[in-house]
Short mmCIF file of N, CA, C and O in Angstrom, two decimals:
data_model
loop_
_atom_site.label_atom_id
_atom_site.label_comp_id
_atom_site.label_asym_id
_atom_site.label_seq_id
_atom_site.Cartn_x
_atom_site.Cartn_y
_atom_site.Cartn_z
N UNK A 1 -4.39 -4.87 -22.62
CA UNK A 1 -4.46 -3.82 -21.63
C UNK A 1 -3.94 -4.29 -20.27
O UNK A 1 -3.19 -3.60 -19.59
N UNK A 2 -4.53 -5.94 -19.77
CA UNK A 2 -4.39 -5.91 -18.47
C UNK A 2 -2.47 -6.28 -18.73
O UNK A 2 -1.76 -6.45 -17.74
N UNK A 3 -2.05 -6.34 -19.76
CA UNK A 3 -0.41 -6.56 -19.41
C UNK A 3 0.29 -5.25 -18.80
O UNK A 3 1.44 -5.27 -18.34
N UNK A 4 -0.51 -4.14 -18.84
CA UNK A 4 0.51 -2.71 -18.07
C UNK A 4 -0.55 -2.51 -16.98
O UNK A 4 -0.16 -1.68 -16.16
N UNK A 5 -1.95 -3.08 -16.65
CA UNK A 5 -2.63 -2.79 -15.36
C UNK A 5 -1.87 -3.40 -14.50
O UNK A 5 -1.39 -2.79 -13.54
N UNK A 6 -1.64 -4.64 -14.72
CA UNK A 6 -1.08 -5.61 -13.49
C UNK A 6 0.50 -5.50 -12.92
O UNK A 6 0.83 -5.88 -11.80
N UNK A 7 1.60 -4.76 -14.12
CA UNK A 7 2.05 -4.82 -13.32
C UNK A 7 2.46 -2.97 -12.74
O UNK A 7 3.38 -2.57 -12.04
N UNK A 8 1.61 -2.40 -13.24
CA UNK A 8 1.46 -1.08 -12.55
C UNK A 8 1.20 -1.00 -11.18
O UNK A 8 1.67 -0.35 -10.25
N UNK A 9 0.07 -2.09 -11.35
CA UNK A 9 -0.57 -2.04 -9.98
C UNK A 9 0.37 -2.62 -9.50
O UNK A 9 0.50 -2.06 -8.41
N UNK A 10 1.38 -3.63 -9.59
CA UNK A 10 1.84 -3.98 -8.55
C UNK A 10 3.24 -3.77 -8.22
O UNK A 10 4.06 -4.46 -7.62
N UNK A 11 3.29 -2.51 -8.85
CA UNK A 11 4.75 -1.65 -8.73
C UNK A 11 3.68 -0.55 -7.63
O UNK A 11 4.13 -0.55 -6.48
N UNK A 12 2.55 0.22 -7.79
CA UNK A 12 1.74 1.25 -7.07
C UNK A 12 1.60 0.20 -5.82
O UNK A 12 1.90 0.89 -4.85
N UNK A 13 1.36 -0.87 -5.44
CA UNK A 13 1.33 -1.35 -4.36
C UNK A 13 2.61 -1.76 -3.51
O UNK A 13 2.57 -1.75 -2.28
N UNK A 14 3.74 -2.12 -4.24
CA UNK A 14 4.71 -2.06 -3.54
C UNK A 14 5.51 -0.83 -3.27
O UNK A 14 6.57 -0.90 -2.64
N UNK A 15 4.91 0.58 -3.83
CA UNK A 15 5.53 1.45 -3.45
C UNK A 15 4.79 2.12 -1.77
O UNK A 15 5.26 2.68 -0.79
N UNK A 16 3.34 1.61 -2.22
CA UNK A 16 2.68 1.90 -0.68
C UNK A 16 3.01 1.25 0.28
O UNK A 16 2.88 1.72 1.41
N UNK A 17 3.47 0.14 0.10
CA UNK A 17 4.13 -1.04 1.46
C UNK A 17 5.08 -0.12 2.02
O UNK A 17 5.03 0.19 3.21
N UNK A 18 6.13 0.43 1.07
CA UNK A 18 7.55 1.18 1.37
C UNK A 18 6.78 2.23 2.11
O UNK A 18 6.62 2.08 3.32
N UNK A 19 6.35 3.14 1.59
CA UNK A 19 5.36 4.14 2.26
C UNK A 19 4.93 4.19 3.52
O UNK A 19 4.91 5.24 4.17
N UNK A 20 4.48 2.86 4.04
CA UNK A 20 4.15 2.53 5.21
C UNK A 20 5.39 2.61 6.56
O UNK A 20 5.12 2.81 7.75
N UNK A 21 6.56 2.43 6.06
CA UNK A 21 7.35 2.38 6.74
C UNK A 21 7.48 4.17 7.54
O UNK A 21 7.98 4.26 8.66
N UNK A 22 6.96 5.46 6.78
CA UNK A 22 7.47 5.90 7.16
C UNK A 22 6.32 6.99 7.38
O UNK A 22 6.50 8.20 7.57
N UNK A 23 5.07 6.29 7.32
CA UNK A 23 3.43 6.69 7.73
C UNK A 23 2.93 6.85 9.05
O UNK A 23 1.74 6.88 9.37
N UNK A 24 4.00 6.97 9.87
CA UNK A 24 3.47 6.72 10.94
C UNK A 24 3.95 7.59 11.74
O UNK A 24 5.17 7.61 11.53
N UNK A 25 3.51 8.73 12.99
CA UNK A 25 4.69 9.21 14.20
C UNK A 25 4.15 9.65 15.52
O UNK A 25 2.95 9.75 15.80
N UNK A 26 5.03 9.85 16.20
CA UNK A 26 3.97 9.34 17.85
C UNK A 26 3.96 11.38 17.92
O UNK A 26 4.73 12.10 17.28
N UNK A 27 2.82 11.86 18.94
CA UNK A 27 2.29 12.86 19.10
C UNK A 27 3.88 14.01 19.38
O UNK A 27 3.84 15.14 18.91
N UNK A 28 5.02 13.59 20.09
CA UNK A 28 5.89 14.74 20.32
C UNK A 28 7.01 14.34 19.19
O UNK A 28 8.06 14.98 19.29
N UNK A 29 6.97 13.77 18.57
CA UNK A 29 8.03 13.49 17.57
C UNK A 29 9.17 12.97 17.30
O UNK A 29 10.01 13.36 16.49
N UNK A 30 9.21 11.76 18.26
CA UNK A 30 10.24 10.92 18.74
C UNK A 30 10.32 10.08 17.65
O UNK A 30 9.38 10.17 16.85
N UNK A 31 11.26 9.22 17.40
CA UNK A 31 11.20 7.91 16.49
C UNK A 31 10.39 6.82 17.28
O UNK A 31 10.45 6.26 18.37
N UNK A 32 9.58 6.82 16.14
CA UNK A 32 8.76 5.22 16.40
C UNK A 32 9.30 4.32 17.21
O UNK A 32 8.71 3.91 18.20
N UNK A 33 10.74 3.86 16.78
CA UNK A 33 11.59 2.83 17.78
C UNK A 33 11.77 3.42 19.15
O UNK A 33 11.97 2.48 19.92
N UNK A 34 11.78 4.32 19.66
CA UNK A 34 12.37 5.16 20.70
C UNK A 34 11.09 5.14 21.22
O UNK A 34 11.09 4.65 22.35
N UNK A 35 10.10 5.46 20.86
CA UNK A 35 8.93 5.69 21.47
C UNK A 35 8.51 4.38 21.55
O UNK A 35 7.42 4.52 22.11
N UNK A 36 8.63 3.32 21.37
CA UNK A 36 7.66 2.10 21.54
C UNK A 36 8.68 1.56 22.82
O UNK A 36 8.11 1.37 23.90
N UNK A 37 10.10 1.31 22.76
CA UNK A 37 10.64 1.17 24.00
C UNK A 37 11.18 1.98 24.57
O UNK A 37 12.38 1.99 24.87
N UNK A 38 10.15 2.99 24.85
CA UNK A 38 10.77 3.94 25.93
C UNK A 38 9.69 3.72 26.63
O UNK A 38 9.98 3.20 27.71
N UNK A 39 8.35 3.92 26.43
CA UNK A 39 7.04 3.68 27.04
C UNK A 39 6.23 2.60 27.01
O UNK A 39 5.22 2.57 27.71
N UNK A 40 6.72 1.17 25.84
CA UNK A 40 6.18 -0.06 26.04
C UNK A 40 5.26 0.06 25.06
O UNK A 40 5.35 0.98 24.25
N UNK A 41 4.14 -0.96 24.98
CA UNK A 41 3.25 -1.06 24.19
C UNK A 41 1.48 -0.42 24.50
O UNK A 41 0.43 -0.72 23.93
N UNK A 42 1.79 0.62 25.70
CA UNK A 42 0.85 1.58 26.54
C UNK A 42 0.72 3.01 25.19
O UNK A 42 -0.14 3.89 25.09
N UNK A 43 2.02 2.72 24.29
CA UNK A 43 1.77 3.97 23.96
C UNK A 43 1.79 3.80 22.57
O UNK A 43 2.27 4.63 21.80
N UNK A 44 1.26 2.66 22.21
CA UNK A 44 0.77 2.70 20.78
C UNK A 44 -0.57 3.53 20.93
O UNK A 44 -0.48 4.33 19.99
N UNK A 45 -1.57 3.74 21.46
CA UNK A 45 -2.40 4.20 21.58
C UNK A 45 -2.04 5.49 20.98
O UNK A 45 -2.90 5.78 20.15
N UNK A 46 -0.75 6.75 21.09
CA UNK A 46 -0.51 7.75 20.83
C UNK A 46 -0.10 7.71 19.71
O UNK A 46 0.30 8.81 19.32
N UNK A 47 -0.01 6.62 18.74
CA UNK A 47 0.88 6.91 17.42
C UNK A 47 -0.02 7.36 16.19
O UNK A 47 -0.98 6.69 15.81
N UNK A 48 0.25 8.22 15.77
CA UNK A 48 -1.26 8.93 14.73
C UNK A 48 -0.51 8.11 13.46
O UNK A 48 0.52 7.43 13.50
N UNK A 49 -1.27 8.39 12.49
CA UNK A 49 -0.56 8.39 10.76
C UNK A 49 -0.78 9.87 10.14
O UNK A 49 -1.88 10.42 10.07
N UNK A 50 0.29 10.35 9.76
CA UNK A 50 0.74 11.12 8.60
C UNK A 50 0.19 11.01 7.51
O UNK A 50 -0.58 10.13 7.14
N UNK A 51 0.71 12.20 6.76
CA UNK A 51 0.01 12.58 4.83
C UNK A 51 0.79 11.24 4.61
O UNK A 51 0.03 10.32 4.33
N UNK A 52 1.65 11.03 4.63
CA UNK A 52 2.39 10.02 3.44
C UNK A 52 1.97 8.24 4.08
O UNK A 52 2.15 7.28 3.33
N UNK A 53 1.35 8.03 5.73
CA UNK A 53 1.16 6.86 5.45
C UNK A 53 -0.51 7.03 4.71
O UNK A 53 -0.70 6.34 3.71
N UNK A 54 -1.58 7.86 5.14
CA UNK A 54 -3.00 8.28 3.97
C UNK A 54 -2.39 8.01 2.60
O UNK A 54 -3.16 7.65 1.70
N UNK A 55 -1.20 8.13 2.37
CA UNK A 55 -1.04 8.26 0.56
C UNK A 55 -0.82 6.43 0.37
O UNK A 55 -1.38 5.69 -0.44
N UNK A 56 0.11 6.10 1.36
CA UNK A 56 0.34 4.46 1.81
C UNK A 56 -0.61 3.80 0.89
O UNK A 56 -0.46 3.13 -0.13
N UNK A 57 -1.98 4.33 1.79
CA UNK A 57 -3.14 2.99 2.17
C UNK A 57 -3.32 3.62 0.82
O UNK A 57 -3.02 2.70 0.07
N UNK A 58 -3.61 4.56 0.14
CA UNK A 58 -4.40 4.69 -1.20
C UNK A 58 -3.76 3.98 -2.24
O UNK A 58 -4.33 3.17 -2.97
N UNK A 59 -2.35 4.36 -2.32
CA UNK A 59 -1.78 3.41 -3.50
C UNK A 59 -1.56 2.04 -3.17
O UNK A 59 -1.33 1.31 -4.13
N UNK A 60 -1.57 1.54 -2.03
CA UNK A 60 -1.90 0.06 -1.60
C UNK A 60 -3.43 -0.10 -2.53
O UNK A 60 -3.22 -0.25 -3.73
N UNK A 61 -4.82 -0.09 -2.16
CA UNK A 61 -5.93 -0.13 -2.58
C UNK A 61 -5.98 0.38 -4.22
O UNK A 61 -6.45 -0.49 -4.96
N UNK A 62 -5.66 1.37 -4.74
CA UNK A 62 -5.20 1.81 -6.42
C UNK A 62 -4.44 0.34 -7.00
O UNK A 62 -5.14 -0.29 -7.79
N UNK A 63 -3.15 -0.23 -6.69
CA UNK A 63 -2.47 -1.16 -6.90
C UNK A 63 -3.27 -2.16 -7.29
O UNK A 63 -3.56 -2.47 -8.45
N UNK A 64 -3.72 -2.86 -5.92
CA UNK A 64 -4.85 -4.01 -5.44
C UNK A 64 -6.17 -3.66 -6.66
O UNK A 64 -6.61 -4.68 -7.19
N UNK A 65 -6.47 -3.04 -6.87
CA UNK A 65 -7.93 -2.53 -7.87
C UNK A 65 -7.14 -2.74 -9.14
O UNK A 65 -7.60 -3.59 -9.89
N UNK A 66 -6.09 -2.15 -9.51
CA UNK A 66 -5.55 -2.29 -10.79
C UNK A 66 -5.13 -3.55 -10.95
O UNK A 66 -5.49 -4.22 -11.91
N UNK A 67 -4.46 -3.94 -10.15
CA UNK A 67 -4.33 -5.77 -10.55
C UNK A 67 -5.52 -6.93 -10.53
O UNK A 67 -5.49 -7.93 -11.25
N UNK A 68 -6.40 -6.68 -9.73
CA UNK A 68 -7.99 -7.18 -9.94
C UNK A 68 -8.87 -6.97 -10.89
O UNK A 68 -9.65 -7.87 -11.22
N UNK A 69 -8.88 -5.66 -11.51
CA UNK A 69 -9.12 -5.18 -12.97
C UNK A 69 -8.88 -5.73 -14.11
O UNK A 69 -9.75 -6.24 -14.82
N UNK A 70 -7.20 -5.62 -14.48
CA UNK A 70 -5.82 -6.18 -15.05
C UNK A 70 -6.43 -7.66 -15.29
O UNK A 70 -6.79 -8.15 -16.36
N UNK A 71 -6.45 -8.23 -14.03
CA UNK A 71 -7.06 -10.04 -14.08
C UNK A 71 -7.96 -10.61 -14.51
O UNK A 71 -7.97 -11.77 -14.93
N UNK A 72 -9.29 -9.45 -14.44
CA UNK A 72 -10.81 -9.93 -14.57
C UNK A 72 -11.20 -10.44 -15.64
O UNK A 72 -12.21 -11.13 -15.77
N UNK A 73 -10.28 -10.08 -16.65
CA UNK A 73 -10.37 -10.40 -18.68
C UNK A 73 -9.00 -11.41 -18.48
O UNK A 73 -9.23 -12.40 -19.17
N UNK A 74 -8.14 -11.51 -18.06
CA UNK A 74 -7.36 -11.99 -18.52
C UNK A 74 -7.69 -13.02 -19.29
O UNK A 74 -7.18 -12.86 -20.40
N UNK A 75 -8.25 -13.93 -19.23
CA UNK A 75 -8.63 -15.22 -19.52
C UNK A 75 -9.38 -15.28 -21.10
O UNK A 75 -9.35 -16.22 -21.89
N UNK A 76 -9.92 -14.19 -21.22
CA UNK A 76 -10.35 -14.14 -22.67
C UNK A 76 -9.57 -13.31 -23.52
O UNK A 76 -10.14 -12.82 -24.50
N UNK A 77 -8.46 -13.10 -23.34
CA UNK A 77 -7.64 -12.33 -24.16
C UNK A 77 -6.70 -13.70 -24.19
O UNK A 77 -5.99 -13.52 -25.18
N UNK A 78 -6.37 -14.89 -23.65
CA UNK A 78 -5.35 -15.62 -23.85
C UNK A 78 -6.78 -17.36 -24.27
O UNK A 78 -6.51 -18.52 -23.97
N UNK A 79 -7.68 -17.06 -24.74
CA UNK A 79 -8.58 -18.55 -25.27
C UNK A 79 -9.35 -18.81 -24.12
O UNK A 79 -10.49 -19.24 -24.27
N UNK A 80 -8.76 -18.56 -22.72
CA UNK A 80 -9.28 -19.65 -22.12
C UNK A 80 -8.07 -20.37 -20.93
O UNK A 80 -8.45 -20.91 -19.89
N UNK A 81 -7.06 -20.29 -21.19
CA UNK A 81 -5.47 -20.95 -20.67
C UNK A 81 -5.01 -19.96 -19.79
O UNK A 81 -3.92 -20.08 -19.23
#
């Protein structure tokens, strides 16, 4: 079993990393880059997260659980090695 948990999970976690990139946007709708040097680091304070970086962090944590799962037997399905 844990041979399709582990690497599910860690295809579902590297798709939330990607995810992250684009989870994020400041209150009037500028680009992230534009908005961090246009106003400095005063205005991280304004940057919310979006539906898709919430979806981010879940399939980050889904991933992470499925490969910790995936692992927890491993060892008695292969003797011991």
């Amino acid at each position: 079993m844990q041979k399709f948990l582990i690497p599910i999970g860690g295809v579902l976690a590297g798709t939330g990393m990607l995810f992250m990139l684009f989870g994020f946007e400041s209150p009037d709708g500028v680009d992230m880059a534009a908005q961090i040097s246009t106003i400095g680091a005063s205005g991280v304070a304004d940057i919310s997260i979006t539906g898709l970086g919430k979806m981010a962090f879940a399939l980050i944590f889904a991933g992470i659980a499925m490969m910790v799962f995936g692992n927890k037997t491993a060892w008695q399905e292969t003797g011991g090695y």
